[in-house]
């Protein structure tokens, strides 16, 4: 049986305090030898330089493969090629390819959908990059119908995505049902669940309303009550139980790996990995 791989997602730090905290988190999580660490970009592509600097920093300082998220927003095709050339030159050969969220002031990118960017990369770079794309077991908030969202996901697979990472979710059933739909449509790429540790209710509720992830009532009501009572310890303990249980179900179902949304903090992710025995998995190292 192959071991499930672990990967960690960070956002690019923007000031000295954030850099210090990112560096501590990077080093603690690097000890778990993840398959790779990925770095997000801001809405509208606003963090291009910081995303790149953070990716290069991870590879240089830890020797672990790092994957930039790249988007269709705020770039012309020359800019995208320049960025991809620079990544290849620096030994970065894994990407998370997204449309990106449209900036609040409006505007769009050089491509309308992530599939167009996947096609562009395959057309100009062949198979030189390993490409992960996003998918949504609870469906993307803009999707008109579940089936059309699935078919749009399939377009990304057919365009050459090697794997997919899900939006976070708290119901095992939605992942299982999504995988049945993928099989029905003939998709067989690895679909890695994206997992959000629970450490804070307001932040989780804010993210979830933005990205359309459901917080089941039995979870949300408890977290809300503890937050109102100022009981952070109960939030963390319950969050650890809930997310450990979800990951156990996913691992038993044979998921290819788990991708943790770390929010640049190590404690909750480390605890989950230890609870799940994923702290001894190991992974691929950057060349
Ligand atoms: C793992 C992961 C990492 C992420 N990282 C970031 C990040 O770093 N920065 C950031 O800003 N956001 C990030 N996001 C959020 C993501 O950018 C948003 O969810 C965005 O709204 C959609 O991106 P996508 O790549 O899934 O888009 P797409 O695959 O293009 O889909 C977007 C919507 O368009 C629909 N669609 C697709 N193709 C077509 C078509 N041909 N015609 C009509 N409709 C179509 C889809 O059904 C869907 O509703 C991430 C999400 C995930 C799951």
Coordinates of C-alpha atoms and ligand atoms in Angstrom, one line a residue:
X1 CA 0.0 0.0 0.0
X2 CA 1.4 3.4 -0.9
X3 CA 1.6 6.0 1.9
X4 CA -0.7 9.0 1.6
X5 CA 1.4 12.1 1.0
X6 CA 1.1 15.3 3.1
X7 CA 1.4 18.8 1.7
X8 CA 1.1 22.2 3.4
X9 CA -0.2 25.5 2.2
X10 CA 1.1 28.9 3.2
X11 CA 0.3 32.5 2.3
X12 CA 3.2 34.8 1.4
X13 CA 4.2 36.8 4.6
X14 CA 4.2 40.6 4.1
X15 CA 6.0 42.2 7.0
X16 CA 8.8 41.3 9.5
X17 CA 6.4 39.9 12.1
X18 CA 4.7 37.6 9.5
X19 CA 8.1 36.6 8.1
X20 CA 9.2 35.5 11.5
X21 CA 6.1 33.5 12.2
X22 CA 6.2 32.0 8.7
X23 CA 9.8 30.9 9.1
X24 CA 9.1 29.2 12.4
X25 CA 6.1 27.4 10.9
X26 CA 8.0 26.4 7.7
X27 CA 10.8 24.9 9.8
X28 CA 8.5 23.0 12.1
X29 CA 6.4 21.6 9.3
X30 CA 9.5 20.8 7.1
X31 CA 10.5 18.3 9.8
X32 CA 7.5 16.2 8.7
X33 CA 9.1 15.9 5.2
X34 CA 6.0 16.8 3.2
X35 CA 5.8 16.0 -0.5
X36 CA 5.6 19.7 -1.1
X37 CA 4.6 23.1 0.3
X38 CA 2.4 25.4 -1.7
X39 CA 2.2 29.2 -1.6
X40 CA -1.0 31.2 -2.4
X41 CA -1.4 34.5 -4.2
X42 CA -3.6 37.4 -3.2
X43 CA -6.9 38.3 -5.0
X44 CA -6.2 39.9 -8.3
X45 CA -2.7 38.4 -8.4
X46 CA -1.5 41.1 -6.0
X47 CA 1.2 39.0 -4.3
X48 CA 3.1 37.8 -7.4
X49 CA 6.6 38.9 -6.1
X50 CA 6.0 37.7 -2.6
X51 CA 4.6 34.4 -3.7
X52 CA 7.7 33.8 -5.8
X53 CA 10.1 34.9 -3.1
X54 CA 8.3 32.6 -0.6
X55 CA 8.5 29.6 -2.9
X56 CA 12.2 30.2 -3.6
X57 CA 12.8 30.6 0.1
X58 CA 11.1 27.3 0.9
X59 CA 13.1 25.4 -1.6
X60 CA 16.4 27.0 -0.6
X61 CA 16.0 26.8 3.1
X62 CA 14.3 23.4 3.5
X63 CA 15.2 21.5 0.3
X64 CA 11.5 20.6 0.1
X65 CA 9.7 21.1 -3.2
X66 CA 7.5 24.2 -3.3
X67 CA 4.6 24.9 -5.6
X68 CA 3.4 28.4 -6.3
X69 CA -0.3 29.0 -6.9
X70 CA -0.7 30.9 -10.1
X71 CA -3.9 32.6 -11.4
X72 CA -5.5 34.0 -14.5
X73 CA -5.8 37.4 -12.8
X74 CA -3.8 40.6 -13.6
X75 CA -1.4 39.1 -16.0
X76 CA -0.8 39.2 -19.7
X77 CA 0.5 36.1 -21.3
X78 CA 4.0 37.5 -21.6
X79 CA 4.0 38.1 -17.8
X80 CA 2.8 34.5 -17.2
X81 CA 5.6 33.1 -19.4
X82 CA 8.2 35.2 -17.7
X83 CA 7.1 33.9 -14.4
X84 CA 6.9 30.3 -15.5
X85 CA 10.4 30.6 -17.1
X86 CA 11.8 32.0 -13.9
X87 CA 10.2 29.1 -11.9
X88 CA 11.7 26.5 -14.2
X89 CA 15.1 28.2 -14.0
X90 CA 14.9 28.0 -10.2
X91 CA 14.0 24.3 -10.2
X92 CA 10.3 24.8 -9.5
X93 CA 8.3 22.3 -11.5
X94 CA 5.0 22.0 -9.6
X95 CA 2.1 24.5 -9.8
X96 CA -1.3 24.9 -8.4
X97 CA -3.2 26.5 -11.3
X98 CA -6.4 28.6 -10.5
X99 CA -8.6 31.1 -11.9
X100 CA -8.4 33.2 -8.7
X101 CA -11.0 35.2 -7.0
X102 CA -11.9 38.4 -8.8
X103 CA -10.7 41.4 -6.9
X104 CA -13.5 43.3 -4.9
X105 CA -13.2 46.3 -7.2
X106 CA -14.0 44.1 -10.2
X107 CA -11.7 43.3 -13.1
X108 CA -10.7 40.1 -14.8
X109 CA -7.6 38.3 -15.9
X110 CA -6.0 37.3 -19.2
X111 CA -8.0 34.1 -19.1
X112 CA -11.6 33.6 -18.0
X113 CA -11.2 30.2 -16.4
X114 CA -8.5 28.0 -14.9
X115 CA -8.9 25.5 -17.7
X116 CA -7.5 28.1 -20.2
X117 CA -4.4 28.6 -18.1
X118 CA -3.9 24.8 -17.8
X119 CA -4.2 24.6 -21.6
X120 CA -1.8 27.5 -22.1
X121 CA 0.8 25.9 -19.8
X122 CA 0.5 22.5 -21.6
X123 CA 0.8 24.2 -25.0
X124 CA 3.9 26.2 -24.1
X125 CA 5.7 23.9 -21.6
X126 CA 4.5 20.4 -22.4
X127 CA 4.7 18.2 -19.3
X128 CA 7.5 20.2 -17.7
X129 CA 5.3 21.2 -14.8
X130 CA 3.2 19.0 -12.5
X131 CA -0.2 20.8 -12.4
X132 CA -2.7 20.6 -9.5
X133 CA -6.0 22.3 -10.0
X134 CA -8.9 23.1 -7.6
X135 CA -12.1 21.3 -7.2
X136 CA -15.2 21.6 -5.0
X137 CA -17.0 18.6 -3.4
X138 CA -19.7 21.1 -2.2
X139 CA -19.5 22.8 -5.6
X140 CA -18.1 26.2 -6.5
X141 CA -20.3 29.1 -5.2
X142 CA -20.6 30.5 -8.8
X143 CA -21.6 27.2 -10.4
X144 CA -25.0 27.3 -11.9
X145 CA -25.6 23.6 -11.3
X146 CA -23.6 20.8 -9.6
X147 CA -23.4 18.8 -12.9
X148 CA -22.0 21.8 -14.9
X149 CA -19.4 22.4 -12.1
X150 CA -18.3 18.7 -12.4
X151 CA -18.1 19.0 -16.2
X152 CA -16.0 22.2 -15.8
X153 CA -13.7 20.3 -13.5
X154 CA -13.5 17.5 -16.0
X155 CA -12.4 20.1 -18.6
X156 CA -9.4 20.9 -16.4
X157 CA -8.6 17.2 -16.1
X158 CA -8.9 16.7 -19.9
X159 CA -6.7 19.8 -20.4
X160 CA -3.8 18.0 -18.6
X161 CA -4.1 18.5 -14.8
X162 CA -2.1 15.9 -13.0
X163 CA -4.0 16.1 -9.7
X164 CA -6.6 18.2 -7.8
X165 CA -6.9 19.7 -4.3
X166 CA -10.3 20.2 -2.9
X167 CA -11.8 23.2 -1.2
X168 CA -12.1 22.4 2.5
X169 CA -15.1 20.6 3.8
X170 CA -16.3 19.0 7.1
X171 CA -18.5 16.2 5.7
X172 CA -16.9 13.0 4.7
X173 CA -20.0 12.2 2.6
X174 CA -19.5 15.1 0.3
X175 CA -16.0 14.0 -0.7
X176 CA -17.2 10.4 -1.2
X177 CA -20.1 11.5 -3.3
X178 CA -17.9 13.8 -5.3
X179 CA -15.4 10.9 -6.0
X180 CA -18.3 8.8 -7.2
X181 CA -19.3 11.6 -9.6
X182 CA -15.7 11.8 -10.8
X183 CA -15.5 8.1 -11.5
X184 CA -18.9 8.2 -13.3
X185 CA -17.4 10.9 -15.6
X186 CA -14.2 8.9 -16.2
X187 CA -11.9 11.1 -14.2
X188 CA -9.1 9.2 -12.5
X189 CA -6.5 11.8 -11.3
X190 CA -5.7 11.9 -7.6
X191 CA -8.0 14.2 -5.7
X192 CA -6.4 15.3 -2.5
X193 CA -8.7 16.6 0.2
X194 CA -7.8 20.1 1.4
X195 CA -8.2 20.2 5.2
X196 CA -8.7 23.3 7.3
X197 CA -7.8 22.9 11.0
X198 CA -10.3 24.5 13.3
X199 CA -8.8 26.9 15.8
X200 CA -11.0 30.0 15.7
X201 CA -14.8 30.3 14.9
X202 CA -15.1 33.9 13.5
X203 CA -12.3 33.5 11.0
X204 CA -13.6 30.1 9.9
X205 CA -17.1 31.5 9.5
X206 CA -15.8 34.4 7.4
X207 CA -13.7 32.2 5.1
X208 CA -16.5 29.7 4.8
X209 CA -19.0 32.3 3.7
X210 CA -16.5 33.6 1.1
X211 CA -15.7 30.3 -0.4
X212 CA -19.0 28.5 0.1
X213 CA -17.8 25.8 2.4
X214 CA -20.5 24.5 4.8
X215 CA -19.9 24.5 8.5
X216 CA -22.4 21.8 9.7
X217 CA -24.7 23.2 12.4
X218 CA -23.6 20.7 15.0
X219 CA -20.1 22.1 14.6
X220 CA -20.9 25.8 14.1
X221 CA -23.2 26.2 17.0
X222 CA -20.8 24.7 19.5
X223 CA -17.9 26.8 18.2
X224 CA -20.0 29.9 18.3
X225 CA -21.1 29.3 21.9
X226 CA -17.5 28.7 23.0
X227 CA -16.3 31.8 21.2
X228 CA -19.0 33.9 23.0
X229 CA -17.8 32.5 26.3
X230 CA -14.2 33.2 25.4
X231 CA -13.4 29.5 25.7
X232 CA -10.7 29.1 23.1
X233 CA -9.4 25.8 24.7
X234 CA -12.7 24.1 24.0
X235 CA -12.7 25.4 20.4
X236 CA -9.3 23.9 19.8
X237 CA -10.0 20.6 21.5
X238 CA -13.3 20.1 19.7
X239 CA -11.8 21.3 16.4
X240 CA -9.0 18.8 16.8
X241 CA -11.4 15.9 17.5
X242 CA -13.7 16.8 14.5
X243 CA -10.9 17.3 12.0
X244 CA -8.9 14.2 13.2
X245 CA -12.1 12.1 12.8
X246 CA -12.7 13.5 9.3
X247 CA -9.1 12.8 8.2
X248 CA -9.3 9.3 9.6
X249 CA -12.4 8.6 7.5
X250 CA -10.6 10.0 4.5
X251 CA -7.5 8.0 5.0
X252 CA -9.5 4.8 5.5
X253 CA -11.2 5.6 2.2
X254 CA -7.8 5.6 0.6
X255 CA -7.2 9.3 -0.3
X256 CA -3.9 9.9 -2.1
X257 CA -2.9 12.4 0.6
X258 CA -3.9 15.3 2.7
X259 CA -3.3 19.0 1.9
X260 CA -3.4 21.2 5.0
X261 CA -4.4 24.9 4.9
X262 CA -2.0 25.9 7.6
X263 CA -2.7 29.7 7.6
X264 CA 1.0 30.0 8.4
X265 CA 0.5 28.4 11.9
X266 CA 2.1 25.0 12.8
X267 CA 0.5 23.9 16.1
X268 CA -2.9 22.6 14.9
X269 CA -1.5 21.1 11.7
X270 CA 1.3 19.3 13.6
X271 CA -1.2 17.9 16.2
X272 CA -3.4 16.6 13.4
X273 CA -0.5 15.0 11.6
X274 CA 0.7 13.3 14.8
X275 CA -2.9 12.1 15.7
X276 CA -3.0 10.6 12.2
X277 CA 0.5 9.1 12.1
X278 CA 1.3 11.4 9.2
X279 CA 4.3 12.8 10.9
X280 CA 6.4 9.9 9.8
X281 CA 5.2 9.6 6.2
X282 CA 8.1 11.4 4.4
X283 CA 7.8 12.7 0.9
X284 CA 9.7 13.8 -2.2
X285 CA 12.5 16.3 -1.9
X286 CA 13.3 19.1 -4.3
X287 CA 16.2 18.3 -6.6
Ligands
LIG1 C1 -6.7 24.3 -3.3 C2 -7.2 25.7 -3.6 C3 -6.2 26.7 -3.6 C4 -6.6 28.0 -3.8 N1 -5.6 29.0 -3.8 C5 -6.0 30.3 -4.0 C6 -5.0 31.3 -4.1 O1 -3.8 31.1 -3.9 N2 -5.5 32.6 -4.3 C7 -6.8 32.9 -4.5 O2 -7.1 34.1 -4.8 N3 -7.7 31.9 -4.5 C8 -7.4 30.7 -4.3 N4 -8.3 29.7 -4.3 C9 -9.7 30.0 -4.5 C10 -10.1 30.0 -6.1 O3 -9.3 31.0 -6.7 C11 -11.5 30.4 -6.2 O4 -12.3 29.3 -5.7 C12 -11.9 30.8 -7.6 O5 -13.2 31.4 -7.5 C13 -12.1 29.7 -8.6 O6 -10.9 29.2 -9.0 P1 -10.8 27.8 -9.9 O7 -9.4 27.7 -10.3 O8 -11.5 26.7 -9.2 O9 -11.7 28.3 -11.1 P2 -12.4 27.6 -12.4 O10 -12.0 26.2 -12.5 O11 -12.1 28.5 -13.6 O12 -13.9 27.7 -12.0 C14 -14.5 28.9 -11.5 C15 -16.0 28.8 -11.8 O13 -16.3 28.9 -13.2 C16 -17.0 27.8 -13.7 N5 -16.5 27.5 -15.0 C17 -15.3 26.9 -15.3 N6 -15.1 26.8 -16.6 C18 -16.2 27.4 -17.2 C19 -16.6 27.6 -18.5 N7 -15.8 27.2 -19.5 N8 -17.8 28.2 -18.7 C20 -18.6 28.6 -17.7 N9 -18.2 28.4 -16.4 C21 -17.1 27.8 -16.1 C22 -16.8 26.7 -12.7 O14 -17.9 25.8 -12.6 C23 -16.7 27.5 -11.4 O15 -18.0 27.9 -10.9 C24 -8.0 28.3 -4.0 C25 -8.9 27.3 -4.0 C26 -8.5 26.0 -3.8 C27 -9.6 24.9 -3.7

